[in-house]
Short mmCIF file of C-alpha atoms in Angstrom, two decimals:
data_model
loop_
_atom_site.label_atom_id
_atom_site.label_comp_id
_atom_site.label_asym_id
_atom_site.label_seq_id
_atom_site.Cartn_x
_atom_site.Cartn_y
_atom_site.Cartn_z
CA ASP A 1 0.00 0.00 0.00
CA ALA A 2 1.16 3.52 -0.72
CA GLY A 3 2.02 5.61 2.28
CA VAL A 4 1.30 9.29 2.76
CA ILE A 5 2.28 11.21 -0.35
CA GLN A 6 3.47 14.81 -0.28
CA SER A 7 4.43 17.20 -3.02
CA PRO A 8 6.58 18.96 -3.81
CA ARG A 9 9.48 17.39 -1.92
CA HIS A 10 11.50 20.59 -2.12
CA GLU A 11 10.37 24.15 -2.66
CA VAL A 12 12.49 27.26 -2.94
CA THR A 13 10.68 30.54 -3.23
CA GLU A 14 11.15 34.21 -2.64
CA MET A 15 9.68 36.17 0.21
CA GLY A 16 6.18 37.35 -0.57
CA GLN A 17 5.32 34.50 -2.91
CA GLU A 18 2.47 32.09 -2.36
CA VAL A 19 3.41 28.52 -1.48
CA THR A 20 1.08 25.52 -1.70
CA LEU A 21 1.98 22.18 -0.19
CA ARG A 22 -0.01 19.07 -1.04
CA CYS A 23 -0.78 15.85 0.76
CA LYS A 24 -2.53 12.60 -0.05
CA PRO A 25 -3.26 10.55 3.09
CA ILE A 26 -3.29 6.79 3.30
CA SER A 27 -6.53 5.48 1.84
CA GLY A 28 -9.13 4.85 4.51
CA HIS A 29 -7.51 7.06 7.13
CA ASP A 30 -9.97 9.47 8.68
CA TYR A 31 -7.47 11.83 10.27
CA LEU A 32 -4.95 14.08 8.58
CA PHE A 33 -2.33 16.19 10.33
CA TRP A 34 -0.03 18.97 9.19
CA TYR A 35 3.24 19.52 11.08
CA ARG A 36 6.16 21.88 10.80
CA GLN A 37 9.65 20.92 11.96
CA THR A 38 12.58 23.22 12.61
CA MET A 39 15.77 22.78 14.57
CA MET A 40 14.74 25.49 17.01
CA ARG A 41 11.16 24.45 17.69
CA GLY A 42 11.11 20.76 16.88
CA LEU A 43 7.93 19.20 15.55
CA GLU A 44 4.85 21.44 15.84
CA LEU A 45 1.28 20.44 15.05
CA LEU A 46 -0.30 23.09 12.83
CA ILE A 47 -3.76 21.72 12.13
CA TYR A 48 -5.63 18.45 11.87
CA PHE A 49 -8.73 17.24 10.07
CA ASN A 50 -11.23 14.52 10.82
CA ASN A 51 -13.29 13.32 7.87
CA ASN A 52 -12.22 16.42 5.91
CA VAL A 53 -13.35 18.82 8.66
CA PRO A 54 -10.73 20.98 10.44
CA ILE A 55 -10.82 20.13 14.13
CA ASP A 56 -7.99 22.07 15.71
CA ASP A 57 -6.10 24.85 13.96
CA SER A 58 -4.68 26.42 17.10
CA GLY A 59 -1.16 25.62 15.93
CA MET A 60 -1.44 27.64 12.74
CA PRO A 61 1.05 30.44 13.31
CA GLU A 62 -0.89 33.30 11.74
CA ASP A 63 -3.37 34.28 9.10
CA ARG A 64 -0.82 33.80 6.35
CA PHE A 65 -1.31 30.05 6.80
CA SER A 66 -4.42 28.25 5.63
CA ALA A 67 -5.28 24.60 5.11
CA LYS A 68 -8.05 22.82 3.27
CA MET A 69 -9.20 19.28 2.76
CA PRO A 70 -11.72 19.24 -0.08
CA ASN A 71 -12.01 15.46 -0.07
CA ALA A 72 -10.76 12.38 1.75
CA SER A 73 -7.74 11.95 -0.48
CA PHE A 74 -6.31 15.45 -0.73
CA SER A 75 -5.25 18.33 1.48
CA THR A 76 -3.35 21.55 0.94
CA LEU A 77 -1.41 23.86 3.20
CA LYS A 78 -1.01 27.33 1.78
CA ILE A 79 1.27 30.13 2.91
CA GLN A 80 0.58 33.57 1.52
CA PRO A 81 2.66 35.67 1.59
CA SER A 82 5.64 33.54 2.53
CA GLU A 83 8.42 34.84 4.78
CA PRO A 84 11.96 33.58 5.45
CA ARG A 85 10.93 32.43 8.94
CA ASP A 86 8.53 29.96 7.32
CA SER A 87 11.53 27.96 6.11
CA ALA A 88 11.12 24.49 7.59
CA VAL A 89 10.19 20.93 6.77
CA TYR A 90 6.44 20.45 6.56
CA PHE A 91 5.10 16.97 7.23
CA CYS A 92 1.70 15.56 6.58
CA ALA A 93 0.58 12.53 8.57
CA SER A 94 -2.54 10.40 8.65
CA ARG A 95 -4.17 8.09 11.17
CA PRO A 96 -6.90 5.49 10.65
CA ASP A 97 -9.37 6.63 13.30
CA SER A 98 -9.79 8.36 16.64
CA SER A 99 -8.39 5.54 18.74
CA THR A 100 -5.41 6.58 20.85
CA LEU A 101 -4.03 3.12 20.22
CA ARG A 102 -3.47 4.06 16.61
CA ALA A 103 -0.24 5.59 15.35
CA GLN A 104 0.17 8.37 12.85
CA TYR A 105 2.06 7.68 9.65
CA PHE A 106 4.14 10.43 8.19
CA GLY A 107 4.76 11.45 4.62
CA PRO A 108 8.28 12.21 3.37
CA GLY A 109 7.88 15.93 4.00
CA THR A 110 8.30 19.09 1.98
CA ARG A 111 11.49 21.03 2.59
CA LEU A 112 10.61 24.71 2.15
CA LEU A 113 13.17 27.47 1.80
CA VAL A 114 11.96 31.05 1.59
CA LEU A 115 14.65 33.47 0.46
CA GLN B 1 7.02 21.49 32.56
CA LYS B 2 6.67 19.98 29.13
CA GLU B 3 3.98 17.34 28.85
CA VAL B 4 6.41 14.82 27.37
CA GLU B 5 10.07 15.29 28.22
CA GLN B 6 13.12 13.70 26.72
CA ASN B 7 16.82 14.32 27.17
CA SER B 8 17.96 15.88 23.90
CA GLY B 9 21.30 14.07 24.00
CA PRO B 10 23.36 13.26 22.14
CA LEU B 11 23.51 9.83 23.72
CA SER B 12 26.63 8.01 22.59
CA VAL B 13 26.65 4.22 22.85
CA PRO B 14 29.29 1.75 21.61
CA GLU B 15 28.27 -0.66 18.90
CA GLY B 16 26.84 -3.87 20.30
CA ALA B 17 25.80 -2.31 23.61
CA ILE B 18 22.30 -1.56 24.86
CA ALA B 19 20.98 1.92 24.17
CA SER B 20 18.45 3.17 26.71
CA LEU B 21 16.21 6.07 25.79
CA ASN B 22 13.92 7.58 28.38
CA CYS B 23 10.86 9.76 28.40
CA THR B 24 8.71 11.16 31.22
CA TYR B 25 5.20 12.53 30.98
CA SER B 26 3.14 14.81 33.15
CA ASP B 27 -0.46 13.80 32.34
CA ARG B 28 -1.26 10.84 34.56
CA GLY B 29 -4.24 10.07 32.35
CA SER B 30 -2.09 9.42 29.30
CA GLN B 31 -2.93 6.02 27.88
CA SER B 32 -0.61 5.13 25.05
CA PHE B 33 2.86 5.93 23.85
CA PHE B 34 4.73 5.60 20.60
CA TRP B 35 8.39 5.65 19.70
CA TYR B 36 9.39 7.08 16.35
CA ARG B 37 12.82 7.04 14.78
CA GLN B 38 13.86 9.92 12.56
CA TYR B 39 16.98 9.84 10.45
CA SER B 40 18.48 13.17 9.47
CA GLY B 41 16.55 14.62 6.54
CA LYS B 42 13.83 11.97 6.74
CA SER B 43 10.37 11.72 8.23
CA PRO B 44 9.53 10.10 11.58
CA GLU B 45 9.05 6.34 11.30
CA LEU B 46 7.05 4.31 13.81
CA ILE B 47 9.08 1.73 15.75
CA MET B 48 6.99 0.66 18.72
CA PHE B 49 3.88 1.50 20.65
CA ILE B 50 2.89 0.53 24.17
CA TYR B 51 -0.19 1.09 26.29
CA SER B 52 0.06 -1.49 29.07
CA ASN B 53 2.34 -1.37 32.07
CA GLY B 54 5.41 -3.51 31.62
CA ASP B 55 7.57 -4.46 28.68
CA LYS B 56 6.85 -5.03 25.03
CA GLU B 57 9.49 -6.59 22.83
CA ASP B 58 9.92 -6.51 19.08
CA GLY B 59 13.18 -7.83 17.75
CA ARG B 60 16.04 -5.77 19.16
CA PHE B 61 13.63 -3.19 20.56
CA THR B 62 11.89 -3.25 23.94
CA ALA B 63 9.47 -0.57 25.05
CA GLN B 64 8.76 -0.17 28.74
CA LEU B 65 5.90 1.70 30.38
CA ASN B 66 5.59 2.51 34.07
CA LYS B 67 2.37 4.42 34.67
CA ALA B 68 2.94 4.83 38.40
CA SER B 69 6.24 6.61 37.80
CA GLN B 70 5.06 8.17 34.54
CA TYR B 71 7.96 7.15 32.40
CA VAL B 72 8.42 5.37 29.12
CA SER B 73 11.63 3.92 27.81
CA LEU B 74 12.99 2.31 24.69
CA LEU B 75 15.83 -0.19 24.86
CA ILE B 76 17.80 -1.09 21.77
CA ARG B 77 19.87 -4.24 22.14
CA ASP B 78 22.97 -5.00 20.08
CA SER B 79 23.11 -1.38 18.88
CA GLN B 80 24.18 -0.89 15.29
CA PRO B 81 25.52 2.23 13.56
CA SER B 82 22.27 2.23 11.56
CA ASP B 83 20.42 2.91 14.83
CA SER B 84 22.00 6.37 14.96
CA ALA B 85 19.04 8.73 14.66
CA THR B 86 16.74 10.93 16.70
CA TYR B 87 14.10 9.05 18.69
CA LEU B 88 10.81 10.76 19.42
CA CYS B 89 8.60 9.79 22.33
CA VAL B 90 4.95 10.50 21.60
CA GLY B 91 1.96 10.19 23.87
CA TYR B 92 -1.75 10.85 23.91
CA SER B 93 -2.96 13.03 26.75
CA SER B 94 -6.09 12.23 28.72
CA ALA B 95 -7.89 14.59 26.32
CA SER B 96 -6.67 12.48 23.39
CA LYS B 97 -4.31 15.24 22.30
CA ILE B 98 -1.12 13.97 20.74
CA ILE B 99 2.03 15.25 22.41
CA PHE B 100 5.50 14.94 20.89
CA GLY B 101 8.68 14.95 22.92
CA SER B 102 11.54 16.99 21.54
CA GLY B 103 13.56 13.87 20.71
CA THR B 104 16.81 12.27 21.83
CA ARG B 105 19.74 12.08 19.44
CA LEU B 106 21.38 8.66 19.58
CA SER B 107 24.84 8.05 18.18
CA ILE B 108 26.23 4.52 17.93
CA ARG B 109 30.01 4.59 17.74
CA PRO B 110 31.76 1.70 15.95
#
């Protein structure tokens, strides 16, 4: 079975540009999570969805960040306008259901560099 | 106090020895814990999960959970250079919120 798929794997952009990151969760997984990882702050949960509905977006740093999940197999994380401090690795993860006995499975990540 | 705490390391262990990674948590209602391994430049990869008091073994890995003392540990027997990575301790709080530790860097020296 395919794991979580993310695209692009690498993104280099200039400050002020719009960036869109994409994620396809594992088929049948009801939960989707977006994380950001930096050396300074470690792994931070940005937002998560259950059955395509955003449940908790308290980790979204500011209004420049937005996330959508139009269907069960696709989600986007958008940054507009991007800033150098947004440079990080962004991971998408999915989980089968709400059980706390279930692990999350991570995608390969998108390495974002904002110049 | 962080909800899930780990020593950031680096923890240096000779090849062939047992590596012991520890994690403490503050929410006594936490039910389950997961250990992820993350190689540099890669995504976190699930190694083990545990939700009952005691030990759980899988190959060279043993996860231990002590709910009374609120700690979780991961033992790696016969450590190999390929075990060098950052290990993340992850738990679910009593409110079912997932909490990540900051990770422990493990270095296996040949």
